[in-house]
Amino acid sequence: MQRRAQPGFKRPCRDGFASTHHHTVPMAPTVPLARLVLVALLAPRLGVAFPSCDYPVHLWCSSREIAVACQVESHCTNLSRPAAAPVELSLYYESLCPACREFLVQELFTTWLLLPAEALSITLVPYGNAEERNISGKWNFQCQHGPEECLGNMIETCLMHEAKNFSTYFPVIFCLESGSSVTKNLEACLQVYAPQLDGGRITACVQGDTGAALMHRNAQLTEALNPPHQYVPWIVINGKHTDELQAQAQASLLGLICRLYQGEKPEACEGSRAHKAAGSCRH
């Protein structure tokens, strides 16, 4: 579902801003007892040893430790593997940065579509190289690409606040970032991807104190980055940002997530390949 990047996506843009274990015994193991009994009876004749297995057959699949000791783990279908933690990716970006839009549309959204939810967890922080000032108790924002970018950041932030669910708001953000206008296509994108959302509530958030408070929080999250961000998109993987991780994510995010995920590799991980890295928007 990759879409062609908008003109200018690959041009970096610069700006003059200052720089104990608990075991439960199941009532009955799911593996057929007859098969385990047969294995137990035949084991001595076949030369198979169970050096640590001092448990009766009906308990062999009652816990992983017992199954391993009795060398029948592969037969105990009731013992699922511990779930692996998803790879956590945080994207710090701004709505009109060409390189941010390219990464979000061509890499992040596509990778999210291809991978199961248990493999990848995404956090979006639209703020980027903006600056904030508190004037008479109200937060005001100045953005790298002008007032329209501040509006785009606010729309996406309020959209996330109203939708709550990532799988609901991310396709809408994809629609905004891949379309002709980030700030003018909200209603159209909602109709296609999230008709259950109330565009009026999002607009009220954008125009009210809630939106400013949410954007202030994005500013705090961005300012707290360690190391401090130098450009956007700024990509943090499992709480870390390095030049190497950034380059790998922009070259082939799917390949990077597939390498880092410790669980059973999803089908989409077969044959993932790298391609040319994108640019950035610097301070």
Coordinates of C-alpha atoms in Angstrom, one line a residue:
M1 CA 0.0 0.0 0.0
Q2 CA 2.9 2.3 -0.5
R3 CA 2.0 5.6 -2.1
R4 CA 4.2 7.8 -4.2
A5 CA 5.9 10.5 -2.3
Q6 CA 4.8 14.0 -2.8
P7 CA 7.1 16.3 -4.8
G8 CA 10.0 17.4 -2.7
F9 CA 9.8 14.6 -0.1
K10 CA 13.5 13.8 -0.5
R11 CA 14.8 17.3 0.0
P12 CA 16.0 18.1 3.5
C13 CA 14.7 21.4 4.7
R14 CA 16.7 23.7 7.0
D15 CA 15.6 26.6 9.1
G16 CA 16.9 29.5 11.1
F17 CA 15.7 28.5 14.5
A18 CA 18.3 28.3 17.2
S19 CA 19.7 25.5 17.6
T20 CA 9.4 -17.1 41.8
H21 CA 7.4 -19.4 39.5
H22 CA 3.7 -20.4 40.1
H23 CA 2.5 -23.6 38.5
T24 CA -1.1 -24.5 37.9
V25 CA -2.0 -28.1 37.1
P26 CA -4.6 -28.3 34.4
M27 CA -7.5 -30.7 34.8
A28 CA -6.4 -32.6 31.7
P29 CA -3.4 -31.9 29.4
T30 CA -4.4 -31.2 25.8
V31 CA -1.9 -33.7 24.4
P32 CA -3.4 -37.2 24.2
L33 CA -2.4 -39.2 27.2
A34 CA -2.2 -42.3 25.1
R35 CA 0.6 -40.8 23.1
L36 CA 2.6 -39.9 26.2
V37 CA 2.0 -43.3 27.7
L38 CA 3.2 -44.9 24.5
V39 CA 6.3 -42.8 24.6
A40 CA 6.9 -43.7 28.2
L41 CA 6.6 -47.5 27.5
L42 CA 8.8 -47.4 24.4
A43 CA 11.4 -45.1 25.8
P44 CA 13.6 -47.8 27.5
R45 CA 13.5 -50.0 24.4
L46 CA 14.4 -47.2 22.1
G47 CA 17.3 -46.0 24.4
V48 CA 15.6 -42.8 25.2
A49 CA 16.4 -41.5 28.7
F50 CA 14.4 -39.1 30.9
P51 CA 17.1 -38.3 33.4
S52 CA 15.1 -35.7 35.4
C53 CA 11.6 -37.0 34.8
D54 CA 10.3 -38.2 38.2
Y55 CA 6.7 -37.2 37.4
P56 CA 3.7 -39.4 36.5
V57 CA 2.6 -39.3 32.8
H58 CA -0.5 -37.3 33.5
L59 CA 1.6 -34.4 34.8
W60 CA 4.0 -34.2 32.0
C61 CA 2.2 -31.3 30.4
S62 CA 1.1 -29.6 33.6
S63 CA 4.0 -27.1 33.4
R64 CA 6.8 -26.1 31.1
E65 CA 9.5 -27.1 33.6
I66 CA 8.1 -30.6 33.9
A67 CA 7.6 -30.9 30.1
V68 CA 11.3 -29.9 29.6
A69 CA 12.5 -32.3 32.2
C70 CA 10.6 -35.2 30.7
Q71 CA 11.6 -34.1 27.1
V72 CA 8.0 -33.9 25.9
E73 CA 7.7 -30.1 25.5
S74 CA 7.1 -30.4 21.7
H75 CA 4.0 -32.6 22.4
C76 CA 2.4 -30.3 25.0
T77 CA 0.3 -28.0 22.8
N78 CA -1.2 -26.4 25.9
L79 CA 2.1 -24.7 26.7
S80 CA 2.4 -21.6 24.6
R81 CA 5.6 -19.8 24.4
P82 CA 5.9 -16.6 26.5
A83 CA 4.9 -13.6 24.5
A84 CA 7.7 -11.5 23.2
A85 CA 7.5 -7.8 23.8
P86 CA 6.8 -5.6 20.8
V87 CA 9.4 -3.4 19.3
E88 CA 8.6 0.1 20.6
L89 CA 9.0 2.9 18.1
S90 CA 8.5 6.6 18.8
L91 CA 8.4 9.1 15.9
Y92 CA 9.0 12.7 16.6
Y93 CA 8.0 14.7 13.6
E94 CA 6.3 17.8 12.2
S95 CA 3.3 17.6 9.8
L96 CA 4.7 19.5 6.8
C97 CA 8.3 18.3 6.9
P98 CA 8.8 16.5 3.5
A99 CA 11.2 13.9 5.0
C100 CA 8.8 13.3 7.9
R101 CA 5.9 12.8 5.5
E102 CA 7.9 10.4 3.4
F103 CA 9.0 8.3 6.3
L104 CA 5.5 8.1 7.8
V105 CA 3.8 7.3 4.5
Q106 CA 6.3 5.0 2.8
E107 CA 7.9 3.3 5.8
L108 CA 6.0 3.5 9.0
F109 CA 2.4 3.1 7.7
T110 CA 3.4 0.2 5.4
T111 CA 5.4 -1.6 8.1
W112 CA 2.4 -1.2 10.5
L113 CA 0.1 -2.7 7.9
L114 CA 2.4 -5.7 7.3
L115 CA 3.2 -6.6 10.9
P116 CA 0.9 -7.9 13.6
A117 CA 0.1 -5.6 16.6
E118 CA 2.2 -7.8 18.9
A119 CA 5.4 -7.1 16.9
L120 CA 5.3 -3.3 16.8
S121 CA 4.0 -0.5 19.1
I122 CA 4.1 3.0 17.7
T123 CA 3.9 6.4 19.4
L124 CA 3.5 9.6 17.3
V125 CA 4.6 13.0 18.6
P126 CA 3.9 15.8 16.2
Y127 CA 5.9 18.9 17.2
G128 CA 9.4 18.6 15.7
N129 CA 11.5 21.8 15.4
A130 CA 8.7 24.0 16.7
E131 CA 9.1 26.5 19.6
E132 CA 6.6 27.5 22.3
R133 CA 6.0 30.6 24.3
N134 CA 3.7 31.2 27.2
I135 CA 2.0 34.6 26.6
S136 CA -0.4 35.8 29.3
G137 CA -0.9 32.2 30.5
K138 CA -1.6 30.8 27.0
W139 CA 0.7 28.6 25.0
N140 CA 1.7 29.9 21.5
F141 CA 3.6 27.9 19.0
Q142 CA 5.9 28.8 16.1
C143 CA 6.6 26.1 13.6
Q144 CA 9.4 25.5 11.2
H145 CA 7.1 25.5 8.1
G146 CA 4.9 28.3 9.3
P147 CA 1.4 28.6 10.8
E148 CA -0.1 25.9 8.6
E149 CA 2.3 23.3 10.0
C150 CA 1.3 24.4 13.6
L151 CA -2.3 23.8 12.5
G152 CA -1.4 20.4 11.0
N153 CA 0.4 19.4 14.2
M154 CA -2.6 20.4 16.3
I155 CA -5.1 18.6 14.1
E156 CA -3.2 15.3 14.3
T157 CA -2.7 15.7 18.1
C158 CA -6.4 16.4 18.7
L159 CA -7.3 13.5 16.3
M160 CA -5.2 11.2 18.5
H161 CA -6.8 12.6 21.6
E162 CA -10.3 12.1 20.4
A163 CA -9.8 8.7 18.7
K164 CA -7.7 7.1 21.5
N165 CA -7.2 3.9 19.5
F166 CA -4.0 3.8 17.4
S167 CA -5.6 1.6 14.7
T168 CA -8.4 4.2 14.4
Y169 CA -6.3 7.4 14.1
F170 CA -3.2 6.2 12.3
P171 CA -4.9 5.6 8.9
V172 CA -6.4 9.1 9.1
I173 CA -3.0 10.6 9.7
F174 CA -1.7 8.6 6.8
C175 CA -4.4 10.0 4.7
L176 CA -3.6 13.6 5.8
E177 CA 0.1 13.2 5.3
S178 CA -0.1 11.5 1.9
G179 CA -2.7 13.8 0.5
S180 CA -2.6 17.3 -1.1
S181 CA -3.2 19.2 2.2
V182 CA -2.6 18.1 5.7
T183 CA -4.9 20.9 7.1
K184 CA -7.8 20.8 4.6
N185 CA -8.6 17.2 4.2
L186 CA -9.6 16.1 7.7
E187 CA -13.3 15.6 6.9
A188 CA -12.6 13.7 3.7
C189 CA -10.1 11.4 5.5
L190 CA -12.5 10.8 8.4
Q191 CA -15.2 9.8 5.9
V192 CA -12.9 7.2 4.4
Y193 CA -11.0 5.9 7.4
A194 CA -12.9 6.7 10.6
P195 CA -16.5 7.8 9.9
Q196 CA -17.4 7.1 13.5
L197 CA -15.3 10.1 14.7
D198 CA -16.8 13.5 15.1
G199 CA -14.9 16.1 13.2
G200 CA -16.5 18.8 15.1
R201 CA -15.0 17.6 18.4
I202 CA -11.6 17.5 16.8
T203 CA -12.0 21.1 15.5
A204 CA -13.1 22.2 19.0
C205 CA -10.0 20.7 20.4
V206 CA -7.8 22.4 17.9
Q207 CA -9.4 25.8 18.6
G208 CA -9.6 25.5 22.3
D209 CA -7.4 25.1 25.4
T210 CA -7.3 21.3 25.1
G211 CA -5.3 21.4 21.9
A212 CA -2.8 23.9 23.3
A213 CA -2.3 21.8 26.4
L214 CA -1.8 18.7 24.3
M215 CA 0.7 20.5 22.1
H216 CA 2.5 21.7 25.1
R217 CA 2.8 18.1 26.3
N218 CA 4.3 17.2 22.9
A219 CA 6.8 20.1 23.3
Q220 CA 7.8 18.7 26.7
L221 CA 8.2 15.2 25.3
T222 CA 10.4 16.5 22.5
E223 CA 12.5 18.7 24.7
A224 CA 13.1 15.7 27.1
L225 CA 14.7 13.6 24.3
N226 CA 18.1 12.3 25.3
P227 CA 20.2 12.8 23.2
P228 CA 18.3 16.0 22.1
H229 CA 16.8 15.8 18.7
Q230 CA 18.8 17.5 15.9
Y231 CA 16.4 17.0 13.0
V232 CA 13.1 15.4 12.2
P233 CA 12.0 12.7 11.6
W234 CA 13.7 11.7 14.9
I235 CA 13.2 8.0 15.4
V236 CA 13.5 6.3 18.8
I237 CA 13.6 2.5 19.0
N238 CA 13.0 0.7 22.3
G239 CA 13.9 3.9 24.1
K240 CA 17.1 4.6 22.2
H241 CA 18.2 6.8 19.4
T242 CA 21.4 6.3 17.5
D243 CA 22.6 7.3 14.1
E244 CA 22.8 3.7 13.1
L245 CA 19.2 3.0 14.2
Q246 CA 18.0 6.1 12.5
A247 CA 19.7 5.2 9.2
Q248 CA 18.4 1.6 9.3
A249 CA 14.9 2.7 10.1
Q250 CA 14.8 5.1 7.2
A251 CA 16.4 2.6 4.8
S252 CA 14.1 -0.3 5.7
L253 CA 11.9 0.0 8.8
L254 CA 10.4 -3.4 8.1
G255 CA 13.8 -5.1 8.0
L256 CA 14.9 -3.4 11.2
I257 CA 11.7 -4.3 13.2
C258 CA 12.0 -7.9 11.9
R259 CA 15.6 -8.1 13.1
L260 CA 14.8 -6.6 16.5
Y261 CA 11.5 -8.5 17.3
Q262 CA 12.3 -11.5 19.6
G263 CA 9.1 -13.4 19.0
E264 CA 8.2 -15.7 16.2
K265 CA 9.0 -13.9 13.0
P266 CA 5.9 -12.7 11.1
E267 CA 5.4 -13.8 7.5
A268 CA 6.1 -10.3 6.3
C269 CA 9.6 -10.5 7.6
E270 CA 10.6 -12.9 4.8
G271 CA 12.4 -11.1 2.0
S272 CA 12.4 -7.6 3.5
R273 CA 15.0 -5.5 1.9
A274 CA 16.7 -2.2 2.3
H275 CA 16.4 0.8 0.0
K276 CA 17.7 4.4 -0.2
A277 CA 17.5 6.4 3.0
A278 CA 15.5 9.6 3.1
G279 CA 16.5 13.1 4.2
S280 CA 15.6 15.2 7.2
C281 CA 14.3 18.6 8.4
R282 CA 17.0 20.2 10.5
H283 CA 16.8 23.1 12.9

